[in-house]
Amino acid sequence: MLRRPATETQITHGGRLWLYVLGGLILLFLILPSLLVIPLSFSDSRYLAFPPPGWSTRWYEAYFGAIEWRDATAMSFTAATLTMIISTALGTLAAYGMHTSGSRFTQLAYATFMLPLIIPGILIAIGIFLLYAHLGLNNTLTGIVLAHSVMAIPLVVILVASSLKSYDMSQEMVARSLGASRPWAFLTVTLPQIKTSVISAAILAFITSLDEVVISLFIAGGDKATLTRRMFNALRDEIDPTIAAISTLLILISILLLGLTQLLQRSPNRQQP
């Protein structure tokens, strides 16, 4: 197998063995800290200790049995779901508008949408906190969803815009020439053919909101505290393996959702002839 060509340049897998090893070491370096959390979550010790002195599911039971953790989890999933809906709709419309617009300001608009990915999250969090202080949106579900949407919309724009670049807009033009309105042509012709990218973008928006912690530390509190904020406060006050159990569940959810995204991306958008 190592003598087989790896690419059209006839470079063999054996010639690339050093690259495979280097890539594997880098991946191990990136994921090992996350993987260490999993055995810690099954420890029977009151404190984080590796390797665990014994095995138990007591910390999962502590998580599911504590009302404050359940409330924070419900808040996070509610905010993530609403963020997914809002950011997917707005991001898809924004990507479509920029793709079909012939304006010379399209590139400027695209760069503006990318700003939340460029600006440090702490600066965005401070700005949102000061704005919400005047609007009365701190510690509210509305404020959390809007702030998380700011971080999720750029991801939606990137995925949908890349899908539209490979889409033949003449199909939508045919529908419009036959009497369909632009919104109806988009919903019945264009959207079904880019739905894979839209669904993938929605999943990434959900994950972005579920895992977001910096902004939540500033604007989410009290009975509107998200799971990540409550985890941060628990780490500050008292470290116990309950945090590891929650982290393991979040890692599992993220892996499943990202895996679903990859499966969707591997299925090419089918276009009508």
XYZ file of N, CA and C in Angstrom:
819
model
N 0.826 -1.208 0.000
C 0.000 0.000 0.000
C 0.860 1.258 0.000
N 2.012 1.209 0.715
C 2.863 2.390 0.792
C 3.495 2.731 -0.552
N 3.527 1.746 -1.490
C 4.127 1.998 -2.792
C 3.121 2.513 -3.817
N 1.870 2.566 -3.425
C 0.838 3.066 -4.344
C 0.915 4.581 -4.447
N 0.641 5.147 -5.639
C 0.665 6.613 -5.795
C -0.396 7.272 -4.921
N 0.001 8.333 -4.251
C -0.943 9.065 -3.406
C -1.672 10.132 -4.193
N -1.043 10.649 -5.245
C -1.646 11.695 -6.074
C -1.292 11.436 -7.527
N -1.781 12.310 -8.400
C -1.481 12.194 -9.817
C -0.011 12.471 -10.119
N 0.725 13.033 -9.166
C 2.152 13.309 -9.370
C 3.016 12.072 -9.127
N 2.354 10.925 -8.832
C 3.039 9.652 -8.625
C 3.838 9.599 -7.329
N 3.603 10.545 -6.430
C 4.229 10.458 -5.102
C 3.554 9.329 -4.337
N 4.334 8.387 -3.841
C 3.759 7.229 -3.167
C 3.369 7.559 -1.727
N 2.521 6.694 -1.172
C 2.148 6.856 0.239
C 3.378 6.726 1.138
N 4.322 5.892 0.720
C 5.544 5.761 1.503
C 6.337 7.043 1.526
N 6.353 7.757 0.391
C 7.046 9.039 0.342
C 6.378 10.092 1.195
N 5.108 9.885 1.464
C 4.375 10.837 2.310
C 4.217 10.339 3.742
N 4.882 9.267 4.076
C 4.709 8.691 5.409
C 5.046 9.700 6.505
N 6.112 10.481 6.297
C 6.490 11.475 7.303
C 5.381 12.502 7.501
N 4.669 12.841 6.390
C 3.586 13.817 6.482
C 2.408 13.237 7.258
N 2.125 11.939 7.017
C 1.038 11.290 7.752
C 1.348 11.241 9.244
N 2.592 10.917 9.583
C 2.983 10.842 10.995
C 2.890 12.220 11.647
N 3.393 13.234 10.941
C 3.340 14.594 11.481
C 1.898 15.049 11.678
N 1.055 14.766 10.688
C -0.359 15.138 10.813
C -1.027 14.426 11.967
N -0.682 13.113 12.147
C -1.261 12.365 13.260
C -0.828 12.915 14.608
N 0.439 13.319 14.726
C 0.926 13.890 15.982
C 0.253 15.230 16.292
N 0.032 16.039 15.257
C -0.637 17.326 15.456
C -2.082 17.101 15.903
N -2.774 16.159 15.255
C -4.150 15.851 15.652
C -4.203 15.335 17.086
N -3.238 14.478 17.442
C -3.205 13.957 18.810
C -2.980 15.074 19.816
N -2.104 16.017 19.482
C -1.835 17.152 20.360
C -3.092 18.006 20.544
N -3.905 18.134 19.500
C -5.093 18.977 19.565
C -6.238 18.322 20.330
N -6.402 17.008 20.150
C -7.583 16.365 20.730
C -7.309 15.667 22.060
N -6.034 15.424 22.390
C -5.737 14.694 23.626
C -6.291 15.377 24.875
N -6.156 16.720 25.034
C -6.735 17.343 26.237
C -8.236 17.118 26.365
N -8.938 17.099 25.232
C -10.380 16.853 25.281
C -10.689 15.408 25.628
N -9.882 14.483 25.093
C -10.125 13.068 25.361
C -9.848 12.712 26.816
N -8.929 13.424 27.463
C -8.625 13.137 28.867
C -9.807 13.439 29.773
N -10.704 14.306 29.311
C -11.870 14.661 30.113
C -12.792 13.457 30.280
N -12.833 12.585 29.276
C -13.783 11.469 29.298
C -13.529 10.516 30.459
N -12.303 9.995 30.654
C -12.106 9.122 31.827
C -12.291 9.854 33.158
N -11.978 11.149 33.188
C -12.175 11.907 34.430
C -13.650 11.967 34.821
N -14.536 11.952 33.819
C -15.966 12.048 34.120
C -16.507 10.791 34.783
N -15.773 9.677 34.682
C -16.219 8.421 35.295
C -15.457 8.118 36.585
N -14.787 9.123 37.131
C -14.038 8.921 38.363
C -14.983 8.845 39.556
N -14.589 8.068 40.576
C -15.385 8.024 41.812
C -14.804 8.930 42.885
N -13.781 9.725 42.507
C -13.165 10.654 43.451
C -13.956 11.961 43.508
N -13.884 12.641 44.626
C -14.559 13.937 44.754
C -13.845 15.029 43.997
N -12.611 14.784 43.618
C -11.808 15.791 42.947
C -11.274 15.225 41.635
N -10.901 16.126 40.757
C -10.334 15.711 39.479
C -8.967 15.087 39.711
N -8.827 13.848 39.278
C -7.558 13.139 39.446
C -7.379 12.195 38.270
N -6.168 12.233 37.700
C -5.880 11.344 36.575
C -4.593 10.583 36.860
N -4.624 9.265 36.720
C -5.789 8.444 36.339
C -6.789 8.333 37.487
N -8.060 8.092 37.170
C -9.081 8.002 38.227
C -8.777 6.851 39.180
N -8.926 7.063 40.483
C -8.671 5.971 41.450
C -9.710 4.866 41.362
N -10.896 5.184 40.837
C -11.967 4.198 40.682
C -12.959 4.689 39.652
N -13.901 3.844 39.319
C -14.843 4.177 38.253
C -16.258 4.247 38.803
N -17.002 5.254 38.334
C -18.365 5.453 38.807
C -19.106 6.386 37.842
N -20.427 6.317 37.881
C -21.261 7.238 37.083
C -21.921 8.289 37.993
N -21.384 8.466 39.182
C -22.004 9.352 40.173
C -22.082 10.799 39.688
N -21.119 11.218 38.864
C -21.109 12.616 38.443
C -22.111 12.885 37.330
N -22.411 11.864 36.542
C -23.509 12.000 35.584
C -24.845 12.061 36.319
N -24.964 11.256 37.365
C -26.176 11.289 38.185
C -26.309 12.634 38.883
N -25.172 13.197 39.332
C -25.204 14.511 39.984
C -25.637 15.591 38.995
N -25.199 15.471 37.764
C -25.571 16.460 36.742
C -27.061 16.394 36.429
N -27.562 15.197 36.136
C -28.974 15.064 35.776
C -29.893 15.273 36.974
N -29.355 15.128 38.190
C -30.203 15.280 39.365
C -30.249 16.678 39.946
N -29.393 17.589 39.454
C -29.341 18.952 39.998
C -30.198 19.879 39.146
N -31.140 20.562 39.775
C -32.061 21.407 39.035
C -31.357 22.601 38.396
N -30.286 23.107 39.043
C -29.590 24.262 38.470
C -28.881 23.886 37.168
N -28.356 22.651 37.123
C -27.732 22.203 35.874
C -28.775 21.955 34.796
N -29.917 21.399 35.189
C -30.983 21.145 34.206
C -31.522 22.447 33.641
N -31.696 23.453 34.499
C -32.196 24.744 34.032
C -31.196 25.404 33.078
N -29.914 25.336 33.409
C -28.886 25.923 32.552
C -28.815 25.198 31.214
N -28.969 23.875 31.246
C -28.957 23.101 30.002
C -30.146 23.465 29.128
N -31.315 23.573 29.748
C -32.509 23.944 28.987
C -32.348 25.331 28.374
N -31.760 26.259 29.130
C -31.535 27.607 28.607
C -30.580 27.578 27.415
N -29.505 26.804 27.515
C -28.531 26.734 26.425
C -29.146 26.141 25.168
N -29.901 25.062 25.316
C -30.497 24.425 24.142
C -31.605 25.297 23.541
N -32.333 26.009 24.381
C -33.342 26.928 23.857
C -32.693 28.050 23.075
N -31.650 28.653 23.662
C -30.937 29.732 22.981
C -30.280 29.234 21.694
N -29.703 28.028 21.733
C -29.044 27.483 20.545
C -30.048 27.221 19.429
N -31.217 26.719 19.784
C -32.247 26.446 18.770
C -32.747 27.730 18.128
N -33.030 28.743 18.953
C -33.492 30.021 18.409
C -32.395 30.700 17.592
N -31.165 30.601 18.075
C -30.032 31.159 17.324
C -29.896 30.478 15.969
N -30.039 29.176 15.952
C -29.951 28.424 14.700
C -31.009 28.887 13.701
N -32.237 29.077 14.166
C -33.319 29.492 13.275
C -33.068 30.889 12.722
N -32.728 31.821 13.613
C -32.549 33.215 13.193
C -31.323 33.370 12.308
N -30.203 32.820 12.728
C -28.958 32.999 11.974
C -29.001 32.283 10.633
N -29.644 31.123 10.577
C -29.751 30.411 9.299
C -30.595 31.187 8.308
N -31.716 31.725 8.771
C -32.583 32.499 7.877
C -31.891 33.771 7.397
N -31.338 34.534 8.340
C -30.697 35.798 7.958
C -29.420 35.567 7.159
N -28.616 34.590 7.566
C -27.369 34.316 6.850
C -27.616 33.818 5.438
N -28.631 32.975 5.258
C -28.960 32.478 3.918
C -29.438 33.606 3.016
N -30.302 34.450 3.542
C -30.796 35.592 2.752
C -29.662 36.558 2.417
N -28.764 36.774 3.381
C -27.632 37.671 3.127
C -26.719 37.109 2.046
N -26.411 35.818 2.124
C -25.557 35.189 1.113
C -26.212 35.235 -0.260
N -27.499 34.977 -0.303
C -28.226 35.016 -1.575
C -28.249 36.428 -2.144
N -28.497 37.412 -1.276
C -28.534 38.798 -1.733
C -27.194 39.263 -2.278
N -26.114 38.916 -1.598
C -24.793 39.325 -2.074
C -24.406 38.589 -3.360
N -24.872 37.345 -3.483
C -24.539 36.566 -4.684
C -25.247 37.092 -5.929
N -26.477 37.524 -5.749
C -27.255 37.983 -6.898
C -27.114 39.478 -7.156
N -26.527 40.188 -6.209
C -26.380 41.629 -6.375
C -25.216 41.954 -7.302
N -25.434 42.923 -8.127
C -24.363 43.380 -8.996
C -23.675 44.625 -8.479
N -23.924 44.948 -7.213
C -23.375 46.164 -6.631
C -21.871 46.043 -6.417
N -21.188 47.163 -6.545
C -19.737 47.170 -6.302
C -19.413 47.111 -4.819
N -20.440 47.247 -3.984
C -20.228 47.207 -2.535
C -20.424 45.801 -1.964
N -20.582 44.808 -2.848
C -20.821 43.445 -2.380
C -19.657 42.926 -1.546
N -18.422 43.150 -2.004
C -17.254 42.684 -1.267
C -17.140 43.369 0.085
N -17.517 44.648 0.136
C -17.500 45.366 1.410
C -18.532 44.785 2.366
N -19.702 44.451 1.832
C -20.742 43.848 2.668
C -20.289 42.486 3.189
N -19.656 41.699 2.331
C -19.172 40.384 2.746
C -18.118 40.524 3.848
N -17.207 41.476 3.683
C -16.181 41.705 4.699
C -16.806 42.141 6.022
N -17.881 42.928 5.950
C -18.573 43.368 7.159
C -19.168 42.181 7.912
N -19.747 41.236 7.171
C -20.311 40.046 7.807
C -19.232 39.198 8.484
N -18.007 39.277 7.984
C -16.933 38.463 8.538
C -16.289 39.091 9.780
N -16.626 40.322 10.107
C -15.989 41.008 11.228
C -16.099 40.252 12.557
N -17.260 39.638 12.889
C -17.323 38.902 14.163
C -16.329 37.757 14.261
N -15.860 37.247 13.118
C -14.864 36.179 13.135
C -13.451 36.722 13.279
N -13.278 38.016 13.008
C -11.959 38.638 13.032
C -11.697 39.343 14.363
N -12.700 40.063 14.839
C -12.556 40.826 16.079
C -12.506 39.863 17.270
N -11.601 40.064 18.213
C -11.545 39.194 19.411
C -12.885 39.138 20.126
N -13.241 37.938 20.564
C -14.541 37.747 21.196
C -14.747 38.590 22.434
N -13.694 38.857 23.190
C -13.826 39.649 24.407
C -14.251 41.079 24.086
N -13.758 41.614 22.964
C -14.153 42.971 22.563
C -15.611 43.006 22.144
N -16.046 41.993 21.425
C -17.453 41.916 21.037
C -18.330 41.790 22.277
N -17.901 40.971 23.234
C -18.678 40.773 24.453
C -18.826 42.078 25.241
N -17.738 42.836 25.356
C -17.797 44.112 26.079
C -18.742 45.086 25.373
N -18.625 45.164 24.050
C -19.486 46.065 23.289
C -20.943 45.693 23.423
N -21.256 44.403 23.330
C -22.643 43.961 23.466
C -23.164 44.231 24.872
N -22.319 44.006 25.873
C -22.734 44.253 27.255
C -23.095 45.724 27.465
N -22.258 46.639 26.967
C -22.531 48.067 27.133
C -23.795 48.467 26.378
N -23.988 47.906 25.180
C -25.197 48.208 24.414
C -26.434 47.678 25.121
N -26.354 46.451 25.615
C -27.492 45.851 26.309
C -27.814 46.573 27.609
N -26.804 47.169 28.240
C -27.052 47.916 29.480
C -28.019 49.069 29.235
N -27.920 49.679 28.049
C -28.840 50.776 27.693
C -30.186 50.241 27.223
N -30.191 49.070 26.611
C -31.429 48.520 26.060
C -32.167 47.613 27.045
N -31.537 47.290 28.139
C -32.166 46.408 29.113
C -32.243 44.955 28.665
N -31.276 44.489 27.885
C -31.300 43.128 27.353
C -30.328 42.186 28.053
N -29.556 42.700 29.005
C -28.687 41.799 29.757
C -29.515 40.838 30.589
N -29.037 39.590 30.689
C -29.721 38.536 31.454
C -31.121 38.245 30.911
N -31.268 38.305 29.592
C -32.534 37.954 28.950
C -32.267 36.951 27.832
N -33.260 36.116 27.552
C -33.121 35.149 26.472
C -32.992 35.854 25.129
N -33.737 36.938 24.950
C -33.650 37.698 23.695
C -32.239 38.208 23.458
N -31.635 38.760 24.504
C -30.279 39.277 24.373
C -29.275 38.180 24.056
N -29.426 37.018 24.698
C -28.507 35.903 24.437
C -28.620 35.442 22.997
N -29.844 35.285 22.510
C -30.059 34.798 21.143
C -29.505 35.785 20.122
N -29.746 37.073 20.325
C -29.245 38.078 19.383
C -27.713 38.099 19.372
N -27.111 38.030 20.548
C -25.646 38.055 20.620
C -25.045 36.815 19.984
N -25.611 35.656 20.255
C -25.111 34.421 19.657
C -25.311 34.416 18.145
N -26.384 35.041 17.694
C -26.640 35.111 16.249
C -25.568 35.939 15.548
N -25.075 36.963 16.235
C -23.993 37.773 15.665
C -22.776 36.899 15.358
N -22.499 35.922 16.218
C -21.347 35.051 16.026
C -21.632 33.930 15.028
N -22.894 33.549 14.883
C -23.233 32.406 14.030
C -23.512 32.796 12.583
N -24.030 33.993 12.351
C -24.400 34.398 10.993
C -23.220 34.346 10.018
N -22.007 34.796 10.392
C -20.891 34.701 9.438
C -20.623 33.279 8.953
N -20.770 32.290 9.819
C -20.559 30.907 9.415
C -21.601 30.472 8.396
N -22.840 30.899 8.609
C -23.913 30.577 7.663
C -23.635 31.232 6.314
N -23.215 32.482 6.346
C -22.925 33.204 5.104
C -21.820 32.498 4.318
N -20.776 32.060 5.002
C -19.653 31.399 4.327
C -20.107 30.120 3.631
N -20.855 29.278 4.349
C -21.261 27.994 3.786
C -22.252 28.163 2.639
N -23.251 29.014 2.839
C -24.265 29.190 1.802
C -23.679 29.894 0.586
N -22.824 30.884 0.804
C -22.211 31.602 -0.317
C -21.354 30.664 -1.157
N -20.634 29.762 -0.513
C -19.813 28.804 -1.267
C -20.671 27.857 -2.079
N -21.835 27.506 -1.558
C -22.745 26.633 -2.307
C -23.360 27.359 -3.495
N -23.684 28.629 -3.320
C -24.290 29.398 -4.408
C -23.314 29.622 -5.564
N -22.022 29.615 -5.278
C -21.043 29.830 -6.342
C -21.057 28.696 -7.360
N -21.451 27.513 -6.930
C -21.509 26.369 -7.839
C -22.924 26.108 -8.355
N -23.844 27.008 -8.054
C -25.235 26.835 -8.463
C -25.506 27.645 -9.723
N -26.240 27.067 -10.652
C -26.578 27.723 -11.913
C -27.825 28.593 -11.708
N -27.620 29.897 -11.596
C -28.732 30.816 -11.343
C -29.713 30.902 -12.505
N -29.332 30.390 -13.671
C -30.255 30.440 -14.812
C -31.502 29.612 -14.546
N -31.406 28.618 -13.680
C -32.584 27.814 -13.342
C -33.632 28.659 -12.632
N -33.182 29.504 -11.725
C -34.123 30.408 -11.057
C -34.671 31.438 -12.033
N -33.841 31.902 -12.935
C -34.289 32.876 -13.927
C -35.368 32.286 -14.822
N -35.255 30.998 -15.148
C -36.289 30.336 -15.960
C -37.611 30.340 -15.206
N -37.560 30.010 -13.915
C -38.788 30.000 -13.118
C -39.414 31.386 -13.061
N -38.602 32.400 -12.923
C -39.130 33.765 -12.875
C -39.691 34.190 -14.218
N -39.067 33.729 -15.317
C -39.579 34.079 -16.649
C -40.920 33.421 -16.931
N -41.211 32.346 -16.203
C -42.490 31.660 -16.372
C -43.563 32.196 -15.438
N -43.248 33.262 -14.718
C -44.261 33.930 -13.903
C -44.079 33.815 -12.406
N -43.100 33.054 -11.931
C -42.885 32.921 -10.488
C -42.255 34.188 -9.930
N -42.691 34.590 -8.754
C -42.070 35.737 -8.101
C -40.686 35.348 -7.617
N -39.865 36.356 -7.334
C -38.497 36.049 -6.901
C -38.467 35.244 -5.609
N -39.246 35.612 -4.582
C -39.239 34.790 -3.365
C -39.693 33.358 -3.623
N -40.731 33.188 -4.456
C -41.245 31.851 -4.724
C -40.237 31.029 -5.534
N -39.576 31.681 -6.478
C -38.553 30.989 -7.270
C -37.389 30.551 -6.385
N -37.022 31.395 -5.430
C -35.941 31.030 -4.508
C -36.344 29.842 -3.652
N -37.574 29.866 -3.122
C -38.020 28.809 -2.214
C -38.225 27.477 -2.931
N -38.678 27.510 -4.171
C -39.029 26.273 -4.871
C -37.944 25.751 -5.806
N -37.012 26.612 -6.225
C -35.990 26.187 -7.178
C -34.593 26.221 -6.561
N -34.218 27.371 -6.015
C -32.846 27.529 -5.518
C -32.637 26.825 -4.185
N -33.511 27.087 -3.226
C -33.322 26.543 -1.877
C -33.244 25.016 -1.846
N -34.113 24.296 -2.581
C -33.988 22.830 -2.547
C -32.635 22.321 -3.030
N -31.950 23.069 -3.888
C -30.688 22.604 -4.437
C -29.475 23.003 -3.602
N -29.670 23.940 -2.673
C -28.578 24.308 -1.768
C -28.917 23.915 -0.329
N -29.939 23.070 -0.181
C -30.415 22.744 1.169
C -29.352 22.029 1.999
N -28.461 21.258 1.345
C -27.418 20.567 2.097
C -26.529 21.563 2.834
N -26.119 22.619 2.129
C -25.281 23.642 2.761
C -26.058 24.422 3.813
N -27.329 24.658 3.576
C -28.148 25.390 4.543
C -28.300 24.578 5.829
N -28.542 23.278 5.683
C -28.684 22.427 6.870
C -27.359 22.345 7.623
N -26.265 22.209 6.890
C -24.939 22.176 7.537
C -24.665 23.472 8.270
N -25.036 24.597 7.660
C -24.854 25.899 8.301
C -25.699 26.004 9.566
N -26.908 25.455 9.519
C -27.778 25.488 10.698
C -27.171 24.696 11.852
N -26.580 23.541 11.527
C -25.954 22.717 12.564
C -24.764 23.449 13.187
N -23.944 24.088 12.360
C -22.795 24.835 12.881
C -23.248 26.021 13.728
N -24.346 26.665 13.325
C -24.881 27.772 14.122
C -25.340 27.271 15.489
N -25.962 26.105 15.515
C -26.405 25.513 16.777
C -25.207 25.226 17.687
N -24.167 24.621 17.124
C -22.973 24.299 17.910
C -22.299 25.564 18.414
N -22.235 26.589 17.558
C -21.610 27.853 17.947
C -22.293 28.458 19.164
N -23.619 28.446 19.159
C -24.355 28.994 20.292
C -24.207 28.115 21.529
N -24.260 26.807 21.341
C -24.191 25.892 22.488
C -22.848 25.978 23.199
N -21.764 26.168 22.440
C -20.424 26.184 23.025
C -19.932 27.579 23.397
N -20.669 28.617 23.067
C -20.197 29.983 23.296
C -20.141 30.277 24.801
N -19.017 30.853 25.248
C -18.854 31.113 26.680
C -18.487 32.561 26.969
N -17.656 33.200 26.139
C -17.149 34.539 26.461
C -18.289 35.544 26.532
N -19.125 35.598 25.501
C -20.237 36.549 25.494
C -21.221 36.216 26.603
N -21.453 34.919 26.837
C -22.405 34.516 27.878
C -21.959 34.959 29.263
N -20.655 35.032 29.484
C -20.163 35.484 30.784
C -20.559 36.926 31.062
N -20.735 37.721 30.006
C -21.069 39.128 30.172
C -22.575 39.382 30.221
N -23.343 38.659 29.426
C -24.753 39.045 29.245
C -25.747 38.028 29.794
N -25.289 36.844 30.208
C -26.205 35.815 30.699
C -25.949 35.587 32.180
N -26.985 35.714 32.987
C -26.818 35.525 34.419
C -28.149 35.255 35.086
N -28.102 34.926 36.378
C -29.319 34.652 37.117
C -30.010 33.404 36.601
N -31.335 33.478 36.431
C -32.073 32.324 35.917
C -31.926 32.178 34.413
N -31.211 33.107 33.774
C -30.955 33.020 32.331
C -29.504 32.628 32.050
N -28.841 32.052 33.030
C -27.457 31.628 32.845
C -27.412 30.413 31.926
N -26.496 30.424 30.993
C -26.324 29.293 30.088
C -25.468 28.217 30.743
N -25.424 27.067 30.117
C -24.660 25.948 30.678
C -23.176 26.274 30.745
N -22.631 26.893 29.701
C -21.195 27.209 29.698
C -20.846 28.231 30.768
N -21.742 29.195 31.005
C -21.468 30.176 32.066
C -21.493 29.505 33.432
N -22.465 28.634 33.655
C -22.539 27.959 34.946
C -21.338 27.030 35.148
N -20.857 26.435 34.066
C -19.661 25.608 34.161
C -18.456 26.463 34.543
N -18.336 27.632 33.958
C -17.217 28.524 34.277
C -17.262 28.935 35.744
N -18.456 29.275 36.226
C -18.589 29.666 37.633
C -18.265 28.500 38.568
N -18.666 27.283 38.159
C -18.374 26.114 38.990
C -16.876 25.842 39.045
N -16.182 26.041 37.929
C -14.733 25.856 37.915
C -14.042 26.889 38.799
N -14.619 28.065 38.878
C -14.014 29.119 39.696
C -14.224 28.861 41.187
N -15.403 28.336 41.533
C -15.741 28.168 42.944
C -15.283 26.823 43.509
N -15.555 25.743 42.788
C -15.203 24.413 43.285
C -15.089 23.466 42.097
N -13.943 22.834 41.948
C -13.724 21.917 40.839
C -14.104 20.505 41.270
N -15.084 19.920 40.596
C -15.420 18.524 40.831
C -15.695 17.853 39.487
N -15.692 16.528 39.446
C -15.846 15.816 38.173
C -17.193 16.018 37.479
N -18.128 16.724 38.094
C -19.377 17.024 37.392
C -19.094 17.817 36.127
N -18.121 18.717 36.204
C -17.729 19.503 35.030
C -17.221 18.585 33.926
N -16.469 17.566 34.300
C -15.951 16.627 33.310
C -17.084 15.839 32.666
N -18.091 15.490 33.450
C -19.237 14.758 32.897
C -19.991 15.618 31.893
N -20.214 16.884 32.243
C -20.910 17.788 31.324
C -20.078 18.004 30.067
N -18.785 18.191 30.239
C -17.893 18.399 29.099
C -17.910 17.195 28.168
N -17.940 16.000 28.729
C -17.994 14.789 27.907
C -19.258 14.746 27.074
N -20.379 15.111 27.683
C -21.646 15.129 26.946
C -21.622 16.176 25.836
N -21.050 17.347 26.123
C -20.955 18.388 25.101
C -20.035 17.961 23.959
N -18.933 17.289 24.296
C -18.032 16.784 23.259
C -18.744 15.771 22.377
N -19.520 14.885 22.999
C -20.251 13.872 22.240
C -21.269 14.519 21.315
N -22.001 15.512 21.820
C -22.993 16.200 20.987
C -22.314 16.909 19.824
N -21.216 17.585 20.101
C -20.501 18.308 19.039
C -19.970 17.351 17.973
N -19.420 16.206 18.412
C -18.897 15.232 17.452
C -20.019 14.689 16.568
N -21.150 14.370 17.175
C -22.273 13.843 16.398
C -22.786 14.869 15.393
N -22.916 16.116 15.823
C -23.423 17.146 14.924
C -22.423 17.471 13.823
N -21.145 17.553 14.171
C -20.118 17.807 13.149
C -20.001 16.637 12.180
N -20.166 15.420 12.705
C -20.167 14.254 11.820
C -21.325 14.302 10.847
N -22.494 14.719 11.337
C -23.647 14.877 10.456
C -23.389 15.938 9.402
N -22.727 17.018 9.801
C -22.381 18.073 8.844
C -21.473 17.540 7.748
N -20.480 16.746 8.121
C -19.559 16.184 7.131
C -20.279 15.232 6.188
N -21.206 14.446 6.712
C -21.970 13.547 5.849
C -22.810 14.328 4.844
N -23.383 15.429 5.312
C -24.188 16.252 4.407
C -23.323 16.906 3.346
N -22.126 17.374 3.747
C -21.242 18.026 2.797
C -20.702 17.052 1.759
N -20.591 15.787 2.105
C -20.088 14.801 1.151
C -21.141 14.412 0.132
N -22.405 14.752 0.429
C -23.470 14.501 -0.543
C -23.628 15.745 -1.388
N -23.186 15.748 -2.652
C -23.242 16.950 -3.475
C -24.658 17.389 -3.732
N -24.828 18.724 -3.799
C -26.128 19.273 -4.127
C -26.517 18.830 -5.520
N -27.674 18.258 -5.641
C -28.127 17.822 -6.945
C -28.806 18.982 -7.679
N -28.402 19.172 -8.896
C -28.967 20.240 -9.702
C -29.792 19.631 -10.816
N -30.852 20.317 -11.109
C -31.705 19.882 -12.178
C -31.020 20.129 -13.514
N -31.167 19.227 -14.460
C -30.551 19.431 -15.758
C -31.229 20.559 -16.494
